Coordinates of C-alpha atoms in Angstrom, one line a residue:
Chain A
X1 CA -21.0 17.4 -23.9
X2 CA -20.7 19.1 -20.5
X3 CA -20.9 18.3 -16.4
X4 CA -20.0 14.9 -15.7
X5 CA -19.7 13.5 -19.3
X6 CA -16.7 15.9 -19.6
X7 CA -15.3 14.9 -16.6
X8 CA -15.3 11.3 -17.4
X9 CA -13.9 11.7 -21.3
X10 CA -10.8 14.2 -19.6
X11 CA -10.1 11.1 -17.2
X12 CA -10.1 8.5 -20.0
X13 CA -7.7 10.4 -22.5
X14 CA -5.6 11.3 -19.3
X15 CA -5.2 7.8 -18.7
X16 CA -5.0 6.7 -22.2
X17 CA -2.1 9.1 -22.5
X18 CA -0.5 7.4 -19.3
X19 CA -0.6 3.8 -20.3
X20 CA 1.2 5.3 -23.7
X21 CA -2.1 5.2 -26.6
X22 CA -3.3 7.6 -28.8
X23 CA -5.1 10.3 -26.6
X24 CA -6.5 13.5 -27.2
X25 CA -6.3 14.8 -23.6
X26 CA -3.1 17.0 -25.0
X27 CA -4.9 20.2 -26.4
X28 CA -6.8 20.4 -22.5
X29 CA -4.0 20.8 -20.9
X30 CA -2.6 23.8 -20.6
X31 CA 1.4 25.0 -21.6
X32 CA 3.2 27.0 -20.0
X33 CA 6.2 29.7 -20.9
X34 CA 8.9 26.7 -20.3
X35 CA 7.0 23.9 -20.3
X36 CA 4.4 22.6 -23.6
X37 CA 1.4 20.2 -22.3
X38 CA 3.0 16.9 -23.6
X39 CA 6.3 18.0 -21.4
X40 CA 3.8 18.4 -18.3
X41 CA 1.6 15.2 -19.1
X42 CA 5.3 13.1 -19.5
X43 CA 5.6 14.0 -15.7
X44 CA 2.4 11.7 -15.0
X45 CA 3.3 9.2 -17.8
X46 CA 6.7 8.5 -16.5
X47 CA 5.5 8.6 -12.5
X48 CA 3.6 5.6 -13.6
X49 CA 5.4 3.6 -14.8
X50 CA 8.6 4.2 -12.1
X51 CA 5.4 3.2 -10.0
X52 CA 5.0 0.1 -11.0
X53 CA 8.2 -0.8 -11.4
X54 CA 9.3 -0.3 -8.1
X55 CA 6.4 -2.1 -7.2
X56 CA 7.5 -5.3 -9.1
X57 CA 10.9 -4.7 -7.7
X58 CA 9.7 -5.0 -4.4
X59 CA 8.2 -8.2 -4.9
X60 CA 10.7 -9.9 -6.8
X61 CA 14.2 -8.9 -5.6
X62 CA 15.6 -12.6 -6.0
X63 CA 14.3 -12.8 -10.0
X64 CA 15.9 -9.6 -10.6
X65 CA 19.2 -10.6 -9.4
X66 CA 19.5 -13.6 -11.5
X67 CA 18.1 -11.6 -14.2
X68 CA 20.2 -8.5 -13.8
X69 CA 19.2 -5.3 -14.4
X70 CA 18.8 -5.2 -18.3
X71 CA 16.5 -8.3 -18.5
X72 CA 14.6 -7.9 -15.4
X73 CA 13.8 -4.6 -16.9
X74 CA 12.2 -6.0 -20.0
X75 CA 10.3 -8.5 -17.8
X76 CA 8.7 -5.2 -16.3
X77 CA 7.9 -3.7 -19.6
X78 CA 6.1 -6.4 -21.0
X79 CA 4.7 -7.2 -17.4
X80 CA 3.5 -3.5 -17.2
X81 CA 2.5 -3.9 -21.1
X82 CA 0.1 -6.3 -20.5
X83 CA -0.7 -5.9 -17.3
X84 CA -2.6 -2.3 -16.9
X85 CA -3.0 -2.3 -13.2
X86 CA -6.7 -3.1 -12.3
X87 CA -6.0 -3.5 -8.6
X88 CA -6.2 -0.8 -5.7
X89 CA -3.6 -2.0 -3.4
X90 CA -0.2 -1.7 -5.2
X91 CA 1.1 -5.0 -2.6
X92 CA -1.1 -6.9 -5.0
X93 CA -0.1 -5.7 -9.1
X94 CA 2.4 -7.9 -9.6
X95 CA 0.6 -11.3 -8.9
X96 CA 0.4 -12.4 -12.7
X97 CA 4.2 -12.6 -12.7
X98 CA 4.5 -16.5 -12.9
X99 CA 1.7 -16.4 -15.3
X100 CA 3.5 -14.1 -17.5
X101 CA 6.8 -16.1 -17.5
X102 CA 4.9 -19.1 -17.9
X103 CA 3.5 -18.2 -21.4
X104 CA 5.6 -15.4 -22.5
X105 CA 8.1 -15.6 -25.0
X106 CA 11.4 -15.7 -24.4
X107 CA 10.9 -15.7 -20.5
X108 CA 8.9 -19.1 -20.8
X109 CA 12.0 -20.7 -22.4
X110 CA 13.7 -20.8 -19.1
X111 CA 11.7 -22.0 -16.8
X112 CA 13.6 -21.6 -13.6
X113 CA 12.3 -17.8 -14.0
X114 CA 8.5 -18.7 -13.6
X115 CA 9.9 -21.0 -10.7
X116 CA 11.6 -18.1 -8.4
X117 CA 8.5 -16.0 -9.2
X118 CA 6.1 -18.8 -7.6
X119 CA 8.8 -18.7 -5.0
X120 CA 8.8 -15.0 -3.8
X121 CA 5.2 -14.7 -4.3
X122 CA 4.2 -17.7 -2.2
X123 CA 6.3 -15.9 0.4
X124 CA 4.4 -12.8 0.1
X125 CA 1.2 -14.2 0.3
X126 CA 2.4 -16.1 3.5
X127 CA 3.9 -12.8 4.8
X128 CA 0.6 -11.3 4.6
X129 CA -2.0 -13.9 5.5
X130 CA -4.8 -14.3 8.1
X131 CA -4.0 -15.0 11.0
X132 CA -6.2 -18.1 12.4
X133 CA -5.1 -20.1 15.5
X134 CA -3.0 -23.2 15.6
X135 CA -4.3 -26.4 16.6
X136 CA -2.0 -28.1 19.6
X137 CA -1.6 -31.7 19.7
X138 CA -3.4 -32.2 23.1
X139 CA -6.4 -31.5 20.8
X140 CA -4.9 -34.5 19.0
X141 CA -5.2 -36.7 22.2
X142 CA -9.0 -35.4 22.8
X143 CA -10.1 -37.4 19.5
X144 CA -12.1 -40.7 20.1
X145 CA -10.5 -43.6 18.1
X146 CA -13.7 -43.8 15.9
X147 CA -13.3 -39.7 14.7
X148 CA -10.5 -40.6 12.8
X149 CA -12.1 -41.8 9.5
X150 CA -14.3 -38.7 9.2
X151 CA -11.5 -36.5 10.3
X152 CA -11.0 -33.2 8.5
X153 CA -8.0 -30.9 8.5
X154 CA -8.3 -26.6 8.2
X155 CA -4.6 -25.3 7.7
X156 CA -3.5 -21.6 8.2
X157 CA -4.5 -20.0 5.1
X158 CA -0.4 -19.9 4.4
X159 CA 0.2 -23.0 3.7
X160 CA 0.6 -23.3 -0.3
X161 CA 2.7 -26.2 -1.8
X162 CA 5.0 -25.2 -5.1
X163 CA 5.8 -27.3 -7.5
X164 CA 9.3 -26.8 -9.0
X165 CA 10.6 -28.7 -11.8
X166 CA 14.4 -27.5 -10.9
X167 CA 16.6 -26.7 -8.1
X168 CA 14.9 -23.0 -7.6
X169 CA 14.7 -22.9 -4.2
X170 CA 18.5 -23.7 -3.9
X171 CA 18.9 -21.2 -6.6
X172 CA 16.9 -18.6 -4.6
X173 CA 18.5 -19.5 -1.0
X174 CA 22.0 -18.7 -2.5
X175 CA 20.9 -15.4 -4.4
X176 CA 18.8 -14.0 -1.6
X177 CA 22.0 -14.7 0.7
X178 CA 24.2 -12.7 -1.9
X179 CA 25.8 -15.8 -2.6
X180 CA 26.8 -17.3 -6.1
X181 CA 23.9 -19.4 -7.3
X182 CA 24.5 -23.3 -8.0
X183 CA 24.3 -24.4 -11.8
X184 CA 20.4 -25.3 -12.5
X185 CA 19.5 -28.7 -12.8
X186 CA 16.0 -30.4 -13.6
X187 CA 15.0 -32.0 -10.1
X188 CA 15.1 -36.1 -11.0
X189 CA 11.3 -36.5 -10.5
X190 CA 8.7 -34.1 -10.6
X191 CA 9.8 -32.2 -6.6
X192 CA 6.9 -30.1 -4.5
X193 CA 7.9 -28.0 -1.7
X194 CA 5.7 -26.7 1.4
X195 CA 5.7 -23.3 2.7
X196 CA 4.2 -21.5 5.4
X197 CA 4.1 -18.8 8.4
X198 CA 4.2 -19.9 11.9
X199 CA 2.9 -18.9 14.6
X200 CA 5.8 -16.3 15.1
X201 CA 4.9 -14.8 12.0
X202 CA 8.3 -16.1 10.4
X203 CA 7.7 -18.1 7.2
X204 CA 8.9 -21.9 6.6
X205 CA 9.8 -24.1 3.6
X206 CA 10.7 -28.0 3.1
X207 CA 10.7 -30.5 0.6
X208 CA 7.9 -33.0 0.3
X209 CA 8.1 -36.6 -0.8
X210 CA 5.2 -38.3 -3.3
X211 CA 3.2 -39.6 -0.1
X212 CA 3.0 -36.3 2.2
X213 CA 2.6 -34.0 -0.8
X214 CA -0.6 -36.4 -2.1
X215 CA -1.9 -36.6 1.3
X216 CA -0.9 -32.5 1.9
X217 CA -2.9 -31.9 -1.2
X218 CA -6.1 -34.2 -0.3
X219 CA -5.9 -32.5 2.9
X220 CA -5.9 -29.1 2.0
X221 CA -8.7 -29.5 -0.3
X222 CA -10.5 -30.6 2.5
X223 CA -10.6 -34.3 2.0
X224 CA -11.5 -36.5 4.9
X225 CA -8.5 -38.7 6.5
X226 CA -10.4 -42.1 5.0
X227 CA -9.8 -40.2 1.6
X228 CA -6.1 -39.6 2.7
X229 CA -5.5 -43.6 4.1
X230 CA -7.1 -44.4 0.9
X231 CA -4.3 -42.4 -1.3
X232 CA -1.3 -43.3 0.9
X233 CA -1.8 -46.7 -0.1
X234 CA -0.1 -46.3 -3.2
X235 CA 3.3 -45.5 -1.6
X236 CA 2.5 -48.0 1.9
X237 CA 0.9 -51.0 2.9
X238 CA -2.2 -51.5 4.7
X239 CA 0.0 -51.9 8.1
X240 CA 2.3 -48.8 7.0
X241 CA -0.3 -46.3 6.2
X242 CA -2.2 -45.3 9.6
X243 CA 1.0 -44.6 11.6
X244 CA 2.3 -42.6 8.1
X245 CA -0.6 -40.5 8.3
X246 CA -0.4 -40.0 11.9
X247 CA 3.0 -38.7 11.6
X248 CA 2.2 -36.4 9.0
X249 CA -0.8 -35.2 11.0
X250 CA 1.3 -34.8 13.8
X251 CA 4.4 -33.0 12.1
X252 CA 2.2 -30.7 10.4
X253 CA 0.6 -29.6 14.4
X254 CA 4.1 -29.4 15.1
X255 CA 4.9 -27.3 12.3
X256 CA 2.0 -25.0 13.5
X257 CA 0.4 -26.0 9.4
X258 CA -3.3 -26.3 11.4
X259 CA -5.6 -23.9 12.4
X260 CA -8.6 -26.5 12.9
X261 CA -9.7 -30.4 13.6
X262 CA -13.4 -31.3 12.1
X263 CA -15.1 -34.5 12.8
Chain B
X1 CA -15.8 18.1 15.7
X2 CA -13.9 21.2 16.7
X3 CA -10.4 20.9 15.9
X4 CA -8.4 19.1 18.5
X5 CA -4.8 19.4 18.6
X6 CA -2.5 16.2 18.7
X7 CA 0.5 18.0 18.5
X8 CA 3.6 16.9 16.3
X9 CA 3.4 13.5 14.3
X10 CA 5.5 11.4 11.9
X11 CA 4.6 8.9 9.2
X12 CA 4.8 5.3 10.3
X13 CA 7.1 3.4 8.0
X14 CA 8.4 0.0 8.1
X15 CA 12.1 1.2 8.3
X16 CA 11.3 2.6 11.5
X17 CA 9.1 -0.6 13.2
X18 CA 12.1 -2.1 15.4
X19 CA 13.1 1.5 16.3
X20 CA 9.5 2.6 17.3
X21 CA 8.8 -0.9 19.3
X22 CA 12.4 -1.1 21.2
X23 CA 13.0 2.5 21.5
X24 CA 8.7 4.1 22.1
X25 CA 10.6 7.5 21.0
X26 CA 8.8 10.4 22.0
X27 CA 6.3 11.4 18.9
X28 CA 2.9 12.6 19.7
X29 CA 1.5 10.8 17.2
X30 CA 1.3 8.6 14.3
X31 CA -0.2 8.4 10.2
X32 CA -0.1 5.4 8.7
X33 CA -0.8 4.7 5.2
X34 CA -4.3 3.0 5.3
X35 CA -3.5 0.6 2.4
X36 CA -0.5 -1.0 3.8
X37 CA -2.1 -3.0 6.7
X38 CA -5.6 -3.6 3.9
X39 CA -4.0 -7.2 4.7
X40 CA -5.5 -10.7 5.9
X41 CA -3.1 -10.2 8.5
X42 CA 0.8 -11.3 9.2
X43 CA 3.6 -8.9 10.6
X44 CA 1.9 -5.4 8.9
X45 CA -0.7 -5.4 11.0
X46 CA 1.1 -7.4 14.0
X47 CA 3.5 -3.9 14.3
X48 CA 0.3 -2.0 13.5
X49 CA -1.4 -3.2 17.0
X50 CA 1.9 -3.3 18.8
X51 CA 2.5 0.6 18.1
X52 CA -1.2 1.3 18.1
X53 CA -1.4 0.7 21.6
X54 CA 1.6 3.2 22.6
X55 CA 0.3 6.4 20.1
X56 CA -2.4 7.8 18.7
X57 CA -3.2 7.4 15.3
X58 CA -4.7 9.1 12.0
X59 CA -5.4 6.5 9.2
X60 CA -4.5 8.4 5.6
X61 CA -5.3 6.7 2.3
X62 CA -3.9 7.1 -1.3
X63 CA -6.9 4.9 -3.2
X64 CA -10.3 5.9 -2.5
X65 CA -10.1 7.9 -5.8
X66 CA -13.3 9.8 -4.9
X67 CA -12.9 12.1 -8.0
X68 CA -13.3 9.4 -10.4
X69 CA -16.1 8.9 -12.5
X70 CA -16.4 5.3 -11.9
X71 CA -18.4 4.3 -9.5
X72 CA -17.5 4.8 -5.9
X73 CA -15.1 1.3 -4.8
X74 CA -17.5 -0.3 -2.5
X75 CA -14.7 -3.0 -1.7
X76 CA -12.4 -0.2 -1.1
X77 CA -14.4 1.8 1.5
X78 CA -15.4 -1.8 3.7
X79 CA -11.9 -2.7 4.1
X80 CA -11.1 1.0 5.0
X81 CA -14.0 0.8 7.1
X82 CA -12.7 -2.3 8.8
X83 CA -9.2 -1.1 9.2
X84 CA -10.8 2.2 11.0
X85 CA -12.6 -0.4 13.7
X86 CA -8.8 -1.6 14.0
X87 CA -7.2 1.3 14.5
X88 CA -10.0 3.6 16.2
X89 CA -7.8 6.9 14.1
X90 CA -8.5 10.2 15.4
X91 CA -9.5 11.0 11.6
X92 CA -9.3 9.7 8.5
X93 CA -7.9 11.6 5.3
X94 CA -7.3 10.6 1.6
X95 CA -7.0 13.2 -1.7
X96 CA -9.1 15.7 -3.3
X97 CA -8.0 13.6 -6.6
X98 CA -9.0 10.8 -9.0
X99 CA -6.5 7.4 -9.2
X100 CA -8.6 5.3 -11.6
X101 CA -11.1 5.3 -14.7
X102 CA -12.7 2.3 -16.2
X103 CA -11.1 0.3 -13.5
X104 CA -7.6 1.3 -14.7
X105 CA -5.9 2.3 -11.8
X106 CA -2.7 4.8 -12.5
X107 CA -1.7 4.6 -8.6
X108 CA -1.5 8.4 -8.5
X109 CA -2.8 11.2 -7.5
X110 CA -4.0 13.0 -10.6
X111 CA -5.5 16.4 -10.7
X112 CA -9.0 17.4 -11.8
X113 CA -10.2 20.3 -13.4
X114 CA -11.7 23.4 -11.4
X115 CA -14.9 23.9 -12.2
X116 CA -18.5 23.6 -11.1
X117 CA -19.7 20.1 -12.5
X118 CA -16.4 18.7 -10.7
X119 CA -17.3 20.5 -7.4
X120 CA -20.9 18.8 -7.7
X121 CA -19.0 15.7 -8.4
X122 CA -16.7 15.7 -5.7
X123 CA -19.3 17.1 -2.8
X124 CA -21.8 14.4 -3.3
X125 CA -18.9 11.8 -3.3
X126 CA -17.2 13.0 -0.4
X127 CA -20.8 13.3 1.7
X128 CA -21.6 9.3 0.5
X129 CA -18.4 8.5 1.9
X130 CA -18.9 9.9 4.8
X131 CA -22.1 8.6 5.3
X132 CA -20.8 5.4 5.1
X133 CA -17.9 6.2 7.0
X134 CA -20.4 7.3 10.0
X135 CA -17.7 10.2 10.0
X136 CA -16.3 13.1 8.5
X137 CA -13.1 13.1 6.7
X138 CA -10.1 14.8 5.5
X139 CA -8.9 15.9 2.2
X140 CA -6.0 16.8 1.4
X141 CA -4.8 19.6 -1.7
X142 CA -2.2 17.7 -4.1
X143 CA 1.2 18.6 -5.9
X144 CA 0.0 18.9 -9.7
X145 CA 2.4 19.1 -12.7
X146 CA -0.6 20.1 -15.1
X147 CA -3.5 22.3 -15.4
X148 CA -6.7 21.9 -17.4
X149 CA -7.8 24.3 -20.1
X150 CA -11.8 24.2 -18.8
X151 CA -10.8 25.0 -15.1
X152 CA -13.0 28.0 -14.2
X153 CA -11.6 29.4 -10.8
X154 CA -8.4 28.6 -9.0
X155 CA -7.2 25.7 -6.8
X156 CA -8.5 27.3 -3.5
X157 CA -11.5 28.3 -4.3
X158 CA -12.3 24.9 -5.6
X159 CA -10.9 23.2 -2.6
X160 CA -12.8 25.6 -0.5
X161 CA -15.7 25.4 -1.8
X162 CA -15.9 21.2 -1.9
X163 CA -15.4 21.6 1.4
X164 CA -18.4 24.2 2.2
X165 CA -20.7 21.8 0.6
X166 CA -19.8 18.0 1.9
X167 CA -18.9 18.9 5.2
X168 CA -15.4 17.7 5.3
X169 CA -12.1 18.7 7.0
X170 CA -8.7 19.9 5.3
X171 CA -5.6 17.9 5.4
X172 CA -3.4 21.4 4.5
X173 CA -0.3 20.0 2.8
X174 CA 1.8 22.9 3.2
X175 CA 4.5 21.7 0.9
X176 CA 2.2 20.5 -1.7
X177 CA 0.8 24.2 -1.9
X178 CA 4.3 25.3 -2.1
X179 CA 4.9 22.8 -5.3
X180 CA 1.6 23.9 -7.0
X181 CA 2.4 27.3 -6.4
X182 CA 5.9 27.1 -8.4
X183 CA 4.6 24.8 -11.3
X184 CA 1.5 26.9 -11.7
X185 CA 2.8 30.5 -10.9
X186 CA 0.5 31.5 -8.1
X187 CA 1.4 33.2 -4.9
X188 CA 1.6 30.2 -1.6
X189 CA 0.3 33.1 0.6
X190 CA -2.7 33.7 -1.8
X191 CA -3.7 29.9 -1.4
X192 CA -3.6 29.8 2.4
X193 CA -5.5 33.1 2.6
X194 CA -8.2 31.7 0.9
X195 CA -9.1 28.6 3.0
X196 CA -11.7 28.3 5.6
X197 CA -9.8 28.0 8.7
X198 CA -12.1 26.3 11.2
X199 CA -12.2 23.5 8.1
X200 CA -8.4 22.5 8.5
X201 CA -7.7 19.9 10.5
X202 CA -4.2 19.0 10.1
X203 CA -0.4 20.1 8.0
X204 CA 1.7 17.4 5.8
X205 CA 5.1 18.9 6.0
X206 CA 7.4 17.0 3.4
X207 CA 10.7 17.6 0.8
X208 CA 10.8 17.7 -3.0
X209 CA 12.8 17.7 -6.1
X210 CA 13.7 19.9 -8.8
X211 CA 13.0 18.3 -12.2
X212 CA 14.0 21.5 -14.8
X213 CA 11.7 23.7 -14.3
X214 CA 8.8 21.7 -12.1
X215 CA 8.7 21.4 -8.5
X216 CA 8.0 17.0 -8.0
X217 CA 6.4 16.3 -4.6
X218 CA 8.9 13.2 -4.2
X219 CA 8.8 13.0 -0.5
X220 CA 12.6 12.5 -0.7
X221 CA 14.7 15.3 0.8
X222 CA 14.4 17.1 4.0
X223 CA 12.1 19.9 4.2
X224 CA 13.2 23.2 2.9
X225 CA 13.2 26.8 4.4
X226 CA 11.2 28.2 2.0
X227 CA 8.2 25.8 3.3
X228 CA 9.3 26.2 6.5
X229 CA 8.9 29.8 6.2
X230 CA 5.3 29.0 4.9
X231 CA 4.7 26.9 7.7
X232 CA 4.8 29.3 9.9
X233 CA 2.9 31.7 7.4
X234 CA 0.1 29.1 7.7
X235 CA 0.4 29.2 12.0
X236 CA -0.3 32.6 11.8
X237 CA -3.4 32.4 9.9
X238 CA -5.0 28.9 11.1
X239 CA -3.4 28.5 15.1
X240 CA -2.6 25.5 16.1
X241 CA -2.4 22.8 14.2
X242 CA -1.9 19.0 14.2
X243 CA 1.6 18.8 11.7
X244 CA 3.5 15.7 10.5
X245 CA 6.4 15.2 8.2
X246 CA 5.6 12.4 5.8
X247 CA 8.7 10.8 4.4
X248 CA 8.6 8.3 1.4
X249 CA 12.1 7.8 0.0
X250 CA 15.5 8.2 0.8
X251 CA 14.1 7.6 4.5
X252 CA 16.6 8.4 7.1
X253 CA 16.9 6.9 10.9
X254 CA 14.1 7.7 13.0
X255 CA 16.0 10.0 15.1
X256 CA 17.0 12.3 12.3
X257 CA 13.3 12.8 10.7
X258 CA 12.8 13.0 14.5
X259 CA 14.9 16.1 14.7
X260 CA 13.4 17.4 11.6
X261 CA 9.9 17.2 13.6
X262 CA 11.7 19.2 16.5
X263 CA 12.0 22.1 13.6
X264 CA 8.1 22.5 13.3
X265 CA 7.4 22.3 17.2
X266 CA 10.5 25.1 17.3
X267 CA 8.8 27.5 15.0
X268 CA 5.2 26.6 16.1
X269 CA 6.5 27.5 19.8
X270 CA 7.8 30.6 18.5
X271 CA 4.9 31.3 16.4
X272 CA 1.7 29.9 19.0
X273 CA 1.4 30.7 22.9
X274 CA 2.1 27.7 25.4
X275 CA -1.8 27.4 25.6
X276 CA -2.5 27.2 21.7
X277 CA -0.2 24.2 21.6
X278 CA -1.3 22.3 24.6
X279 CA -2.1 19.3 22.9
X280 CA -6.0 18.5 23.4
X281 CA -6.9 15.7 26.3
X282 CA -9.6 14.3 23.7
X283 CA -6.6 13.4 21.5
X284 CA -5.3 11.2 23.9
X285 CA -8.2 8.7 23.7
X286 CA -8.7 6.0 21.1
X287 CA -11.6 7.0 19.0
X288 CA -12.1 10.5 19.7
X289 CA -13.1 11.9 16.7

């Protein structure tokens, strides 16, 4: 084996030996007086995974504090365990987080963990996200009666709604204000939040209720407004529902949630 | 291009935004870190544009991995691309290192071995960037903790002659040649002799820690006479030359790592005549490069 083919077997034990498995890249590395070849190699092997963890901590500064130290650290150990990082932009290695808590034992026995991790990575994705323009409601006005039915909604790419069994965002308000978080309690029925970036870049949350978050969700898959009467009929009558889901359309141009009107 | 001067330049880093925005301190120029505004958009690259349009910029990148065996990242290189459109940089730098194999990315700068096959390697790479790129680029040496038993020559010769055969331009790290020199037992002096001057572009200026018996490029501390002292070695040899003080951790007000920058443009204007360090009028435009 020579040229290239060497190259590319040195690289794989190198990284073999950093993500901790049997490698043989030891005997091609060369030791010093002070120093033997694993010493050197534990530089690398250590760099990474400091790496990573700061990383993680980055992203997650609320679920470390109500982990603490010790626990948050295992969460990064079996995180970076089965996570090798197969990304090239470090903002984006810890995005499996909820996933992991979701499924992995013993995180996924408390499931106010996996809840604060949807929380602080919806706000990084909102943090981050395109920027599109927002819809005003004079465009509103411009709509002929008759648009309505076919009317379609294209939100800033920010907007995600979070379902959250318990009270995590009142649980990650107090934390990420240093105060002492209140006890955890299962939310009564099954509670969804909205959250998105304004126009001044600063990011938003509020609760919905059953009728805006079914006719948030039709909208942002890109249903048509005769889809979204149709679903708010199960929480309003056929007199109630038009002027409901004006004032949703409305708020949500308020709350700068729209970046486009189709129809 | 010739080399055009920009004079004396810090890294951009968020700690510093509100300072940089309010304050428009007096910095010739600016390096950012390419990957933190490869974003959809938001604040990052809202401060990007705001700062942009006060100082010139030089885009430098920690993932385009171009010694890697895998194949070049095609994904990579557009959004770089787009982010250069953005940002019109004077010149665009990344490693002469490899960050991933088999799409495992380590998110480090790891060494490769100095010899021919990896000079091939690295050559062809670096020109297929650059091709794409519609520009040269920049390399810059690394801070290494091990060497490999099949390198053939030593660092600067390797590093020299990558950059004979692509066609690129050398980001010097001045410190990082002073790391590798300690942890490998080599002479700094020795290095710098060695490289092709009208090939180097720009100095990294940065601190580092003791670890035992290694020297570990941590980016952490100020920076310390003895690089300082080679600093000025490297004056001597290559003129003028664009410097920046990168700072990673442990970061400190602006206006301290702003006095740390007054150090370099103290010993270059002891080092340079007034008209070696006027700073070129090319430099001043976006683009330029």
């Amino acid at each position: 084996m020579g040229g290239l083919d060497q190259l590319r077997q040195l690289q794989q034990d190198f990284m073999h030996y950093v993500l901790g498995e049997q490698s043989e890249i030891v005997t091609q590395i060369e030791s010093t007086p002070v120093l033997s070849a694993k010493d050197r190699l534990d530089i690398y092997a250590t760099a990474y995974k400091l790496r990573l963890k700061e990383a993680i901590s980055t992203d997650y500064e609320v679920l470390h504090l109500y982990l603490g130290d010790e626990q948050f650290d295992n969460v990064m150990e079996d995180y970076i365990a089965h996570y090798p990082s197969r990304i090239t932009n470090l903002r984006y290695y810890s995005i499996n987080m909820t996933a992991l808590l979701k499924t992995r034992s013993p995180f996924n026995q408390h499931p106010v963990l996996a809840e604060l991790a949807t929380i602080e990575s919806s706000f990084a994705n909102s943090f981050d996200s395109h920027d599109r323009t927002v819809v005003a409601l004079d465009e509103l006005a411009a709509m002929a009666p008759e648009a309505w039915a076919t009317l379609r909604l294209a939100f800033q790419s920010s907007v995600q709604i979070l379902p959250l069994a318990f009270n995590s965002f009142e649980v990650w308000r107090a934390l990420s204000k240093a105060q002492t978080p209140p006890t955890l309690e299962a939310s009564s029925e099954s509670l969804n939040w909205v959250l998105w970036r304004r126009a001044d870049l600063i990011s938003h949350y509020r609760p919905l209720d059953g009728a805006e978050n079914a006719a948030l969700s039709l909208a942002l898959q890109g249903e048509s407004f005769a889809v979204i009467f149709e679903a708010l009929l199960d929480f309003y009558s056929e007199e109630e529902t038009p002027m409901k889901a004006v004032s949703y359309l409305q708020s949500w141009i308020n709350e700068e949630m729209l970046s486009g009107l189709s129809y | 291009m010739s080399r055009p001067f920009l004079g004396f330049g810090l890294g951009l880093r968020t700690d510093h935004y509100q300072h940089v925005i309010e304050h428009r301190p007096q910095v010739d120029w600016f390096e950012i870190i390419s990957e933190n505004y490869m974003v959809p958009g938001g604040k990052p690259l809202a401060n990007l544009d705001k700062i942009r349009a006060d100082y010139p910029m030089v885009m430098h990148g920690v993932s385009m991995s171009i010694g890697s065996t895998d194949p070049l990242n095609q994904g990579y290189l557009e959004k770089l691309k787009g982010l250069i459109e953005r940002v019109e940089p004077l010149w665009v730098s990344d490693h002469l290192c490899w960050t991933h194999v088999d799409q495992v990315n380590s998110h480090d700068l790891l060494p490769l071995p100095y010899d021919e096959a990896t000079i091939n390697h690295l050559a062809d790479r670096i020109s297929q960037v650059q091709d794409f790129l519609g520009r040269p680029i920049l390399i810059e040496n690394l801070s290494s903790y091990v060497s490999y038993t099949q390198s053939e020559m030593p660092e600067w010769a390797f590093v020299s002659e990558i950059v004979k055969r692509s066609g690129c331009y050398l980001l010097l790290d001045i410190n990082n040649i002073f790391v590798s020199a300690h942890n490998h037992h080599f002479k700094p002096e020795t290095y710098i002799d060695a490289i092709p001057s009208e090939r180097v572009m720009q100095f990294h200026l940065a601190g580092h820690s003791y670890n035992g018996d290694m020297i570990i490029d941590t980016h952490d501390h100020d920076v310390c006479d003895p690089v300082w002292a080679l600093y000025e070695y490297a004056l001597r040899r290559f003129g003028a030359v664009s410097t920046m003080i990168e700072r990673d951790d442990n970061i400190p007000p602006f206006t301290e790592l702003r006095a740390e920058l007054a150090i370099a443009e103290a010993i270059a204007a002891k080092t340079l005549t007034e008209q070696q360090l006027e700073i070129s009028g090319r430099a001043l435009l976006r683009g330029a490069a």
